[in-house]
Amino acid sequence: MSVHTDIKKITTHTLQEMKRKGEKISMLTAYDYSLAKIIDTAGMDVILVGDSASNVMAGHETTLPITLDQMIYHAASVVRAVHRALVVVDLPFGSYQGNSKEALNSAIRIMKETGAHAVKMEGGREIKEAVERILTAGIPVMGHLGLTPQSIYKFGTYVVRAKEEQEAHRLQEDALLLEDIGCFSIVLEKIPAKLATEVSASLKIPTIGIGAGNGTDGQVLVLHDMLGINKDFNPRFLRRYMNLFEEIQNATEQYIRDVKSKDFPNEKEQY
Ligand code: KIV
């Protein structure tokens, strides 16, 4: 018998139930086996293999350069570690916007080659056809509205989105459209808390916020930001739970000192 049969896996259905009961949904990103194992063991509900891997893992300035093959590599590593959480994978820039057939092929590759449970896509009405085609194949889709980093060159800046009436209204319509066509959840990124609360109340499917206040059905952060590995990113919405940059730097400096002083390895650390 498998050692994991007693673990109740989180499904898209579980998330709908959590919203119905008013239980908040926790979500963090992960891109590799080791950290995914820790956060799954801690009891995370959803693990997002975000295209923020382009920034935090590869050092790119935006999420645009990461490829489908690279996302598949990260996602497969995460899936190997996870026993409980729902694993959602970002479709990267350029793998779905062009045409719906290409979008379906990209989503199928992710599901087949990684074992993940769902995909996430940025945008509203402009990607409707692609979302519908992927859903038709039985692949669950999480939407993403508000600040959508794959469109950063269109926005020109990472400031809060949908502060103006017209954009707020469009976002509300897009959220209803994504629910209507069958998305199981929607990420709301960097929009006013009041708008995020209203959108969340208007939907049956759960919303997951980042920089969108406390009225969403769940919260997501980028793991490297909340662990303080990435010191240079300091938006108002980010709560840091550790200062790993300094802790790792201190440990590394101590190791260098131990090697240079011939303290490491000692008698007990050799054969
Ligand atoms: O790629 C990512 O990490 C994301 C989250 C910020 C929601 O899309």
PDB file of C-alpha atoms and ligand atoms in Angstrom:
ATOM      1  CA  MET A   1       0.000   0.000   0.000  1.00  0.00           C
ATOM      2  CA  SER A   2       1.262   3.496  -0.801  1.00  0.00           C
ATOM      3  CA  VAL A   3       2.364   5.548   2.204  1.00  0.00           C
ATOM      4  CA  HIS A   4       0.375   8.481   0.874  1.00  0.00           C
ATOM      5  CA  THR A   5      -3.102   6.976   0.641  1.00  0.00           C
ATOM      6  CA  ASP A   6      -4.191   8.770   3.826  1.00  0.00           C
ATOM      7  CA  ILE A   7      -3.476  12.206   2.335  1.00  0.00           C
ATOM      8  CA  LYS A   8      -6.557  13.983   1.077  1.00  0.00           C
ATOM      9  CA  LYS A   9      -5.510  15.668  -2.134  1.00  0.00           C
ATOM     10  CA  ILE A  10      -6.695  19.155  -2.947  1.00  0.00           C
ATOM     11  CA  THR A  11      -8.752  19.303  -6.138  1.00  0.00           C
ATOM     12  CA  THR A  12     -10.459  22.114  -8.030  1.00  0.00           C
ATOM     13  CA  HIS A  13     -13.653  20.884  -6.355  1.00  0.00           C
ATOM     14  CA  THR A  14     -12.031  21.281  -2.897  1.00  0.00           C
ATOM     15  CA  LEU A  15     -11.324  24.938  -3.714  1.00  0.00           C
ATOM     16  CA  GLN A  16     -14.963  25.593  -4.654  1.00  0.00           C
ATOM     17  CA  GLU A  17     -16.024  23.966  -1.361  1.00  0.00           C
ATOM     18  CA  MET A  18     -13.555  26.117   0.573  1.00  0.00           C
ATOM     19  CA  LYS A  19     -15.082  29.238  -0.942  1.00  0.00           C
ATOM     20  CA  ARG A  20     -18.571  28.012  -0.098  1.00  0.00           C
ATOM     21  CA  LYS A  21     -17.545  27.457   3.530  1.00  0.00           C
ATOM     22  CA  GLY A  22     -15.643  30.755   3.767  1.00  0.00           C
ATOM     23  CA  GLU A  23     -12.311  28.975   4.287  1.00  0.00           C
ATOM     24  CA  LYS A  24      -9.395  30.953   2.831  1.00  0.00           C
ATOM     25  CA  ILE A  25      -7.171  29.299   0.211  1.00  0.00           C
ATOM     26  CA  SER A  26      -3.365  29.411   0.596  1.00  0.00           C
ATOM     27  CA  MET A  27      -1.189  29.464  -2.507  1.00  0.00           C
ATOM     28  CA  LEU A  28       2.560  29.956  -3.032  1.00  0.00           C
ATOM     29  CA  THR A  29       4.813  29.553  -6.021  1.00  0.00           C
ATOM     30  CA  ALA A  30       7.474  26.847  -6.323  1.00  0.00           C
ATOM     31  CA  TYR A  31       9.793  25.936  -9.163  1.00  0.00           C
ATOM     32  CA  ASP A  32      11.895  23.032  -7.878  1.00  0.00           C
ATOM     33  CA  TYR A  33      11.596  19.686  -6.091  1.00  0.00           C
ATOM     34  CA  SER A  34      13.200  20.589  -2.760  1.00  0.00           C
ATOM     35  CA  LEU A  35      11.213  23.720  -1.902  1.00  0.00           C
ATOM     36  CA  ALA A  36       7.987  22.253  -3.308  1.00  0.00           C
ATOM     37  CA  LYS A  37       8.405  19.317  -0.921  1.00  0.00           C
ATOM     38  CA  ILE A  38       8.736  21.656   2.075  1.00  0.00           C
ATOM     39  CA  ILE A  39       5.714  23.790   1.253  1.00  0.00           C
ATOM     40  CA  ASP A  40       3.541  20.793   0.374  1.00  0.00           C
ATOM     41  CA  THR A  41       4.492  19.150   3.674  1.00  0.00           C
ATOM     42  CA  ALA A  42       3.575  22.407   5.445  1.00  0.00           C
ATOM     43  CA  GLY A  43       0.018  22.047   4.109  1.00  0.00           C
ATOM     44  CA  MET A  44      -0.198  24.507   1.210  1.00  0.00           C
ATOM     45  CA  ASP A  45      -3.491  24.243  -0.687  1.00  0.00           C
ATOM     46  CA  VAL A  46      -2.248  25.289  -4.134  1.00  0.00           C
ATOM     47  CA  ILE A  47       1.293  25.383  -5.531  1.00  0.00           C
ATOM     48  CA  LEU A  48       1.748  27.589  -8.561  1.00  0.00           C
ATOM     49  CA  VAL A  49       4.611  26.884 -10.916  1.00  0.00           C
ATOM     50  CA  GLY A  50       4.583  30.520 -11.955  1.00  0.00           C
ATOM     51  CA  ASP A  51       6.306  32.035 -14.923  1.00  0.00           C
ATOM     52  CA  SER A  52       7.874  34.273 -12.254  1.00  0.00           C
ATOM     53  CA  ALA A  53      10.508  31.508 -12.507  1.00  0.00           C
ATOM     54  CA  SER A  54      11.757  33.696 -15.340  1.00  0.00           C
ATOM     55  CA  ASN A  55      12.621  36.380 -12.745  1.00  0.00           C
ATOM     56  CA  VAL A  56      13.537  34.511  -9.591  1.00  0.00           C
ATOM     57  CA  MET A  57      15.144  31.395 -11.048  1.00  0.00           C
ATOM     58  CA  ALA A  58      16.664  32.703 -14.270  1.00  0.00           C
ATOM     59  CA  GLY A  59      17.289  36.375 -13.424  1.00  0.00           C
ATOM     60  CA  HIS A  60      15.320  37.875 -16.317  1.00  0.00           C
ATOM     61  CA  GLU A  61      13.768  41.291 -15.851  1.00  0.00           C
ATOM     62  CA  THR A  62      10.311  40.131 -17.031  1.00  0.00           C
ATOM     63  CA  THR A  63       8.349  36.889 -17.338  1.00  0.00           C
ATOM     64  CA  LEU A  64       8.405  37.048 -21.129  1.00  0.00           C
ATOM     65  CA  PRO A  65      11.569  35.061 -21.947  1.00  0.00           C
ATOM     66  CA  ILE A  66      10.686  31.777 -20.198  1.00  0.00           C
ATOM     67  CA  THR A  67       9.843  28.997 -22.657  1.00  0.00           C
ATOM     68  CA  LEU A  68       7.286  26.191 -22.578  1.00  0.00           C
ATOM     69  CA  ASP A  69      10.112  23.625 -22.289  1.00  0.00           C
ATOM     70  CA  GLN A  70      11.566  25.488 -19.305  1.00  0.00           C
ATOM     71  CA  MET A  71       8.154  25.689 -17.606  1.00  0.00           C
ATOM     72  CA  ILE A  72       7.733  21.950 -18.176  1.00  0.00           C
ATOM     73  CA  TYR A  73      11.125  21.276 -16.548  1.00  0.00           C
ATOM     74  CA  HIS A  74      10.181  23.318 -13.453  1.00  0.00           C
ATOM     75  CA  ALA A  75       6.665  21.876 -13.251  1.00  0.00           C
ATOM     76  CA  ALA A  76       7.790  18.235 -13.528  1.00  0.00           C
ATOM     77  CA  SER A  77      10.295  18.841 -10.695  1.00  0.00           C
ATOM     78  CA  VAL A  78       7.550  20.314  -8.490  1.00  0.00           C
ATOM     79  CA  VAL A  79       5.022  17.567  -9.256  1.00  0.00           C
ATOM     80  CA  ARG A  80       7.548  14.885  -8.213  1.00  0.00           C
ATOM     81  CA  ALA A  81       7.621  16.457  -4.727  1.00  0.00           C
ATOM     82  CA  VAL A  82       3.933  17.131  -4.147  1.00  0.00           C
ATOM     83  CA  HIS A  83       1.478  14.714  -2.527  1.00  0.00           C
ATOM     84  CA  ARG A  84      -1.340  16.970  -1.370  1.00  0.00           C
ATOM     85  CA  ALA A  85      -1.470  20.394  -3.010  1.00  0.00           C
ATOM     86  CA  LEU A  86      -3.149  21.210  -6.307  1.00  0.00           C
ATOM     87  CA  VAL A  87      -0.352  22.028  -8.773  1.00  0.00           C
ATOM     88  CA  VAL A  88      -1.145  24.791 -11.272  1.00  0.00           C
ATOM     89  CA  VAL A  89       1.278  25.729 -14.061  1.00  0.00           C
ATOM     90  CA  ASP A  90       1.502  29.036 -15.909  1.00  0.00           C
ATOM     91  CA  LEU A  91       1.228  28.843 -19.681  1.00  0.00           C
ATOM     92  CA  PRO A  92       4.184  31.057 -20.649  1.00  0.00           C
ATOM     93  CA  PHE A  93       4.065  34.100 -22.893  1.00  0.00           C
ATOM     94  CA  GLY A  94       3.743  33.129 -26.562  1.00  0.00           C
ATOM     95  CA  SER A  95       2.416  29.629 -25.920  1.00  0.00           C
ATOM     96  CA  TYR A  96      -1.307  30.481 -26.085  1.00  0.00           C
ATOM     97  CA  GLN A  97      -2.012  34.018 -27.312  1.00  0.00           C
ATOM     98  CA  GLY A  98      -1.486  33.241 -31.001  1.00  0.00           C
ATOM     99  CA  ASN A  99      -4.232  30.729 -31.719  1.00  0.00           C
ATOM    100  CA  SER A 100      -6.396  28.380 -29.746  1.00  0.00           C
ATOM    101  CA  LYS A 101      -4.962  25.223 -31.321  1.00  0.00           C
ATOM    102  CA  GLU A 102      -1.466  26.189 -30.234  1.00  0.00           C
ATOM    103  CA  ALA A 103      -2.868  27.036 -26.793  1.00  0.00           C
ATOM    104  CA  LEU A 104      -4.413  23.571 -26.526  1.00  0.00           C
ATOM    105  CA  ASN A 105      -1.169  21.900 -27.631  1.00  0.00           C
ATOM    106  CA  SER A 106       0.778  23.866 -25.008  1.00  0.00           C
ATOM    107  CA  ALA A 107      -1.676  22.939 -22.261  1.00  0.00           C
ATOM    108  CA  ILE A 108      -1.652  19.276 -23.300  1.00  0.00           C
ATOM    109  CA  ARG A 109       2.162  19.216 -23.203  1.00  0.00           C
ATOM    110  CA  ILE A 110       2.089  20.631 -19.667  1.00  0.00           C
ATOM    111  CA  MET A 111      -0.459  18.083 -18.446  1.00  0.00           C
ATOM    112  CA  LYS A 112       1.197  15.088 -20.180  1.00  0.00           C
ATOM    113  CA  GLU A 113       4.848  15.881 -19.516  1.00  0.00           C
ATOM    114  CA  THR A 114       4.584  17.194 -15.927  1.00  0.00           C
ATOM    115  CA  GLY A 115       1.626  15.464 -14.276  1.00  0.00           C
ATOM    116  CA  ALA A 116       0.331  18.863 -13.074  1.00  0.00           C
ATOM    117  CA  HIS A 117      -3.364  19.362 -12.355  1.00  0.00           C
ATOM    118  CA  ALA A 118      -4.264  22.646 -14.080  1.00  0.00           C
ATOM    119  CA  VAL A 119      -2.927  25.561 -16.101  1.00  0.00           C
ATOM    120  CA  LYS A 120      -3.123  29.314 -15.525  1.00  0.00           C
ATOM    121  CA  MET A 121      -3.553  31.906 -18.281  1.00  0.00           C
ATOM    122  CA  GLU A 122      -3.374  35.696 -18.212  1.00  0.00           C
ATOM    123  CA  GLY A 123      -6.171  37.755 -19.754  1.00  0.00           C
ATOM    124  CA  GLY A 124      -9.914  38.020 -20.219  1.00  0.00           C
ATOM    125  CA  ARG A 125     -12.068  38.277 -23.360  1.00  0.00           C
ATOM    126  CA  GLU A 126      -9.009  38.400 -25.643  1.00  0.00           C
ATOM    127  CA  ILE A 127      -8.072  34.791 -24.758  1.00  0.00           C
ATOM    128  CA  LYS A 128     -11.637  33.441 -24.525  1.00  0.00           C
ATOM    129  CA  GLU A 129     -11.307  31.087 -27.490  1.00  0.00           C
ATOM    130  CA  ALA A 130      -8.041  29.609 -26.228  1.00  0.00           C
ATOM    131  CA  VAL A 131      -9.458  29.078 -22.717  1.00  0.00           C
ATOM    132  CA  GLU A 132     -12.592  27.420 -24.117  1.00  0.00           C
ATOM    133  CA  ARG A 133     -10.600  25.050 -26.312  1.00  0.00           C
ATOM    134  CA  ILE A 134      -8.376  23.989 -23.414  1.00  0.00           C
ATOM    135  CA  LEU A 135     -11.412  23.461 -21.178  1.00  0.00           C
ATOM    136  CA  THR A 136     -13.027  21.318 -23.881  1.00  0.00           C
ATOM    137  CA  ALA A 137     -10.086  18.935 -23.572  1.00  0.00           C
ATOM    138  CA  GLY A 138     -10.847  18.531 -19.858  1.00  0.00           C
ATOM    139  CA  ILE A 139      -7.936  20.639 -18.636  1.00  0.00           C
ATOM    140  CA  PRO A 140      -8.830  22.893 -15.690  1.00  0.00           C
ATOM    141  CA  VAL A 141      -7.959  26.562 -16.234  1.00  0.00           C
ATOM    142  CA  MET A 142      -7.221  29.251 -13.634  1.00  0.00           C
ATOM    143  CA  GLY A 143      -7.641  32.798 -14.947  1.00  0.00           C
ATOM    144  CA  HIS A 144      -5.453  35.799 -14.097  1.00  0.00           C
ATOM    145  CA  LEU A 145      -6.706  39.404 -14.271  1.00  0.00           C
ATOM    146  CA  GLY A 146      -5.520  42.836 -13.151  1.00  0.00           C
ATOM    147  CA  LEU A 147      -1.769  43.268 -13.401  1.00  0.00           C
ATOM    148  CA  THR A 148      -0.833  40.564 -15.879  1.00  0.00           C
ATOM    149  CA  PRO A 149       2.983  40.599 -16.082  1.00  0.00           C
ATOM    150  CA  GLN A 150       3.087  39.033 -19.567  1.00  0.00           C
ATOM    151  CA  SER A 151       1.561  42.327 -20.823  1.00  0.00           C
ATOM    152  CA  ILE A 152       4.030  44.561 -19.001  1.00  0.00           C
ATOM    153  CA  TYR A 153       5.190  46.244 -22.205  1.00  0.00           C
ATOM    154  CA  LYS A 154       1.587  47.194 -22.972  1.00  0.00           C
ATOM    155  CA  PHE A 155       1.043  48.600 -19.443  1.00  0.00           C
ATOM    156  CA  GLY A 156       4.515  50.182 -19.335  1.00  0.00           C
ATOM    157  CA  THR A 157       4.644  49.975 -15.520  1.00  0.00           C
ATOM    158  CA  TYR A 158       3.897  47.655 -12.583  1.00  0.00           C
ATOM    159  CA  VAL A 159       1.520  50.131 -10.853  1.00  0.00           C
ATOM    160  CA  VAL A 160      -1.897  49.139  -9.465  1.00  0.00           C
ATOM    161  CA  ARG A 161      -4.383  48.283 -12.248  1.00  0.00           C
ATOM    162  CA  ALA A 162      -8.104  49.024 -12.639  1.00  0.00           C
ATOM    163  CA  LYS A 163      -8.186  52.160 -10.490  1.00  0.00           C
ATOM    164  CA  GLU A 164     -10.238  53.921 -13.160  1.00  0.00           C
ATOM    165  CA  GLU A 165     -13.939  53.093 -13.589  1.00  0.00           C
ATOM    166  CA  GLN A 166     -13.613  51.896 -17.191  1.00  0.00           C
ATOM    167  CA  GLU A 167     -10.815  49.383 -16.520  1.00  0.00           C
ATOM    168  CA  ALA A 168     -12.511  48.239 -13.295  1.00  0.00           C
ATOM    169  CA  HIS A 169     -15.735  47.598 -15.202  1.00  0.00           C
ATOM    170  CA  ARG A 170     -13.907  45.669 -17.908  1.00  0.00           C
ATOM    171  CA  LEU A 171     -12.196  43.538 -15.254  1.00  0.00           C
ATOM    172  CA  GLN A 172     -15.548  42.751 -13.599  1.00  0.00           C
ATOM    173  CA  GLU A 173     -16.963  41.670 -16.959  1.00  0.00           C
ATOM    174  CA  ASP A 174     -13.888  39.569 -17.745  1.00  0.00           C
ATOM    175  CA  ALA A 175     -14.109  37.812 -14.362  1.00  0.00           C
ATOM    176  CA  LEU A 176     -17.765  36.876 -15.020  1.00  0.00           C
ATOM    177  CA  LEU A 177     -16.861  35.726 -18.530  1.00  0.00           C
ATOM    178  CA  LEU A 178     -14.044  33.473 -17.244  1.00  0.00           C
ATOM    179  CA  GLU A 179     -16.416  31.967 -14.682  1.00  0.00           C
ATOM    180  CA  ASP A 180     -19.103  31.518 -17.329  1.00  0.00           C
ATOM    181  CA  ILE A 181     -16.885  29.628 -19.750  1.00  0.00           C
ATOM    182  CA  GLY A 182     -15.667  27.297 -16.992  1.00  0.00           C
ATOM    183  CA  CYS A 183     -12.509  28.544 -15.245  1.00  0.00           C
ATOM    184  CA  PHE A 184     -12.257  27.042 -11.750  1.00  0.00           C
ATOM    185  CA  SER A 185     -10.573  30.067 -10.116  1.00  0.00           C
ATOM    186  CA  ILE A 186      -9.107  33.484 -10.943  1.00  0.00           C
ATOM    187  CA  VAL A 187      -5.961  35.235  -9.707  1.00  0.00           C
ATOM    188  CA  LEU A 188      -6.516  38.962  -9.119  1.00  0.00           C
ATOM    189  CA  GLU A 189      -3.189  40.804  -9.138  1.00  0.00           C
ATOM    190  CA  LYS A 190      -2.519  44.311  -7.849  1.00  0.00           C
ATOM    191  CA  ILE A 191      -5.969  45.890  -8.048  1.00  0.00           C
ATOM    192  CA  PRO A 192      -7.790  47.989  -5.426  1.00  0.00           C
ATOM    193  CA  ALA A 193      -9.002  45.925  -2.453  1.00  0.00           C
ATOM    194  CA  LYS A 194     -12.567  47.223  -2.850  1.00  0.00           C
ATOM    195  CA  LEU A 195     -12.767  46.070  -6.459  1.00  0.00           C
ATOM    196  CA  ALA A 196     -11.247  42.654  -5.613  1.00  0.00           C
ATOM    197  CA  THR A 197     -13.809  42.216  -2.818  1.00  0.00           C
ATOM    198  CA  GLU A 198     -16.693  43.093  -5.159  1.00  0.00           C
ATOM    199  CA  VAL A 199     -15.442  40.771  -7.905  1.00  0.00           C
ATOM    200  CA  SER A 200     -14.966  37.926  -5.400  1.00  0.00           C
ATOM    201  CA  ALA A 201     -18.499  38.405  -4.063  1.00  0.00           C
ATOM    202  CA  SER A 202     -19.928  38.376  -7.593  1.00  0.00           C
ATOM    203  CA  LEU A 203     -18.393  34.975  -8.458  1.00  0.00           C
ATOM    204  CA  LYS A 204     -19.118  31.412  -7.378  1.00  0.00           C
ATOM    205  CA  ILE A 205     -15.553  30.350  -8.219  1.00  0.00           C
ATOM    206  CA  PRO A 206     -12.759  31.340  -5.800  1.00  0.00           C
ATOM    207  CA  THR A 207     -10.461  34.316  -6.395  1.00  0.00           C
ATOM    208  CA  ILE A 208      -6.842  34.293  -5.252  1.00  0.00           C
ATOM    209  CA  GLY A 209      -5.359  37.717  -4.604  1.00  0.00           C
ATOM    210  CA  ILE A 210      -1.867  39.160  -4.751  1.00  0.00           C
ATOM    211  CA  GLY A 211      -1.751  42.816  -3.810  1.00  0.00           C
ATOM    212  CA  ALA A 212      -5.566  42.788  -3.944  1.00  0.00           C
ATOM    213  CA  GLY A 213      -6.462  43.078  -0.252  1.00  0.00           C
ATOM    214  CA  ASN A 214      -8.211  40.755   2.136  1.00  0.00           C
ATOM    215  CA  GLY A 215     -11.552  40.313   0.383  1.00  0.00           C
ATOM    216  CA  THR A 216     -10.426  37.630  -2.048  1.00  0.00           C
ATOM    217  CA  ASP A 217     -11.021  33.931  -1.349  1.00  0.00           C
ATOM    218  CA  GLY A 218      -7.317  33.179  -1.034  1.00  0.00           C
ATOM    219  CA  GLN A 219      -3.847  34.686  -1.202  1.00  0.00           C
ATOM    220  CA  VAL A 220      -0.760  33.968  -3.275  1.00  0.00           C
ATOM    221  CA  LEU A 221       2.824  35.207  -2.960  1.00  0.00           C
ATOM    222  CA  VAL A 222       6.028  34.419  -4.796  1.00  0.00           C
ATOM    223  CA  LEU A 223       7.953  32.038  -2.517  1.00  0.00           C
ATOM    224  CA  HIS A 224      11.328  33.740  -2.982  1.00  0.00           C
ATOM    225  CA  ASP A 225       9.813  37.114  -2.078  1.00  0.00           C
ATOM    226  CA  MET A 226       8.077  35.954   1.128  1.00  0.00           C
ATOM    227  CA  LEU A 227      11.201  34.057   2.234  1.00  0.00           C
ATOM    228  CA  GLY A 228      13.344  37.160   1.714  1.00  0.00           C
ATOM    229  CA  ILE A 229      15.633  35.451  -0.813  1.00  0.00           C
ATOM    230  CA  ASN A 230      14.942  38.304  -3.179  1.00  0.00           C
ATOM    231  CA  LYS A 231      15.862  41.505  -1.282  1.00  0.00           C
ATOM    232  CA  ASP A 232      15.307  43.976  -4.096  1.00  0.00           C
ATOM    233  CA  PHE A 233      11.545  43.548  -4.519  1.00  0.00           C
ATOM    234  CA  ASN A 234       9.636  45.526  -1.873  1.00  0.00           C
ATOM    235  CA  PRO A 235       6.039  46.234  -2.890  1.00  0.00           C
ATOM    236  CA  ARG A 236       3.599  47.300  -0.168  1.00  0.00           C
ATOM    237  CA  PHE A 237       1.617  44.050  -0.425  1.00  0.00           C
ATOM    238  CA  LEU A 238       4.574  41.790   0.337  1.00  0.00           C
ATOM    239  CA  ARG A 239       4.880  40.311   3.828  1.00  0.00           C
ATOM    240  CA  ARG A 240       8.314  38.790   4.454  1.00  0.00           C
ATOM    241  CA  TYR A 241       8.395  35.762   6.732  1.00  0.00           C
ATOM    242  CA  MET A 242      12.177  35.283   6.661  1.00  0.00           C
ATOM    243  CA  ASN A 243      15.348  37.055   5.665  1.00  0.00           C
ATOM    244  CA  LEU A 244      16.900  34.156   3.835  1.00  0.00           C
ATOM    245  CA  PHE A 245      19.203  36.319   1.712  1.00  0.00           C
ATOM    246  CA  GLU A 246      21.076  37.357   4.870  1.00  0.00           C
ATOM    247  CA  GLU A 247      20.852  33.941   6.527  1.00  0.00           C
ATOM    248  CA  ILE A 248      22.289  32.202   3.480  1.00  0.00           C
ATOM    249  CA  GLN A 249      24.935  34.894   3.070  1.00  0.00           C
ATOM    250  CA  ASN A 250      25.946  34.518   6.753  1.00  0.00           C
ATOM    251  CA  ALA A 251      26.126  30.730   6.490  1.00  0.00           C
ATOM    252  CA  THR A 252      28.178  31.004   3.308  1.00  0.00           C
ATOM    253  CA  GLU A 253      30.607  33.477   4.899  1.00  0.00           C
ATOM    254  CA  GLN A 254      31.013  31.158   7.891  1.00  0.00           C
ATOM    255  CA  TYR A 255      31.730  28.225   5.551  1.00  0.00           C
ATOM    256  CA  ILE A 256      34.359  30.274   3.690  1.00  0.00           C
ATOM    257  CA  ARG A 257      35.993  31.196   7.029  1.00  0.00           C
ATOM    258  CA  ASP A 258      35.974  27.537   8.138  1.00  0.00           C
ATOM    259  CA  VAL A 259      37.581  26.368   4.899  1.00  0.00           C
ATOM    260  CA  LYS A 260      40.228  29.122   4.874  1.00  0.00           C
ATOM    261  CA  SER A 261      41.088  28.569   8.546  1.00  0.00           C
ATOM    262  CA  LYS A 262      41.304  24.771   7.983  1.00  0.00           C
ATOM    263  CA  ASP A 263      38.606  24.288  10.662  1.00  0.00           C
ATOM    264  CA  PHE A 264      36.490  22.357   8.116  1.00  0.00           C
ATOM    265  CA  PRO A 265      36.545  19.408   7.841  1.00  0.00           C
ATOM    266  CA  ASN A 266      37.489  18.313  11.355  1.00  0.00           C
ATOM    267  CA  GLU A 267      38.416  14.819  12.604  1.00  0.00           C
ATOM    268  CA  LYS A 268      34.775  13.689  12.827  1.00  0.00           C
ATOM    269  CA  GLU A 269      33.954  14.943   9.341  1.00  0.00           C
ATOM    270  CA  GLN A 270      36.416  12.723   7.510  1.00  0.00           C
ATOM    271  CA  TYR A 271      36.934   9.011   6.797  1.00  0.00           C
TER     272      TYR A 271
HETATM  273  O1  KIV B   1       4.046  33.802 -11.989  1.00  0.00           O
HETATM  274  C1  KIV B   1       3.616  34.038 -10.862  1.00  0.00           C
HETATM  275  O2  KIV B   1       4.311  33.910  -9.844  1.00  0.00           O
HETATM  276  C2  KIV B   1       2.236  34.504 -10.747  1.00  0.00           C
HETATM  277  C3  KIV B   1       1.769  34.938  -9.384  1.00  0.00           C
HETATM  278  C4  KIV B   1       2.330  36.263  -9.043  1.00  0.00           C
HETATM  279  C5  KIV B   1       0.301  34.927  -9.276  1.00  0.00           C
HETATM  280  O3  KIV B   1       1.536  34.534 -11.695  1.00  0.00           O
END
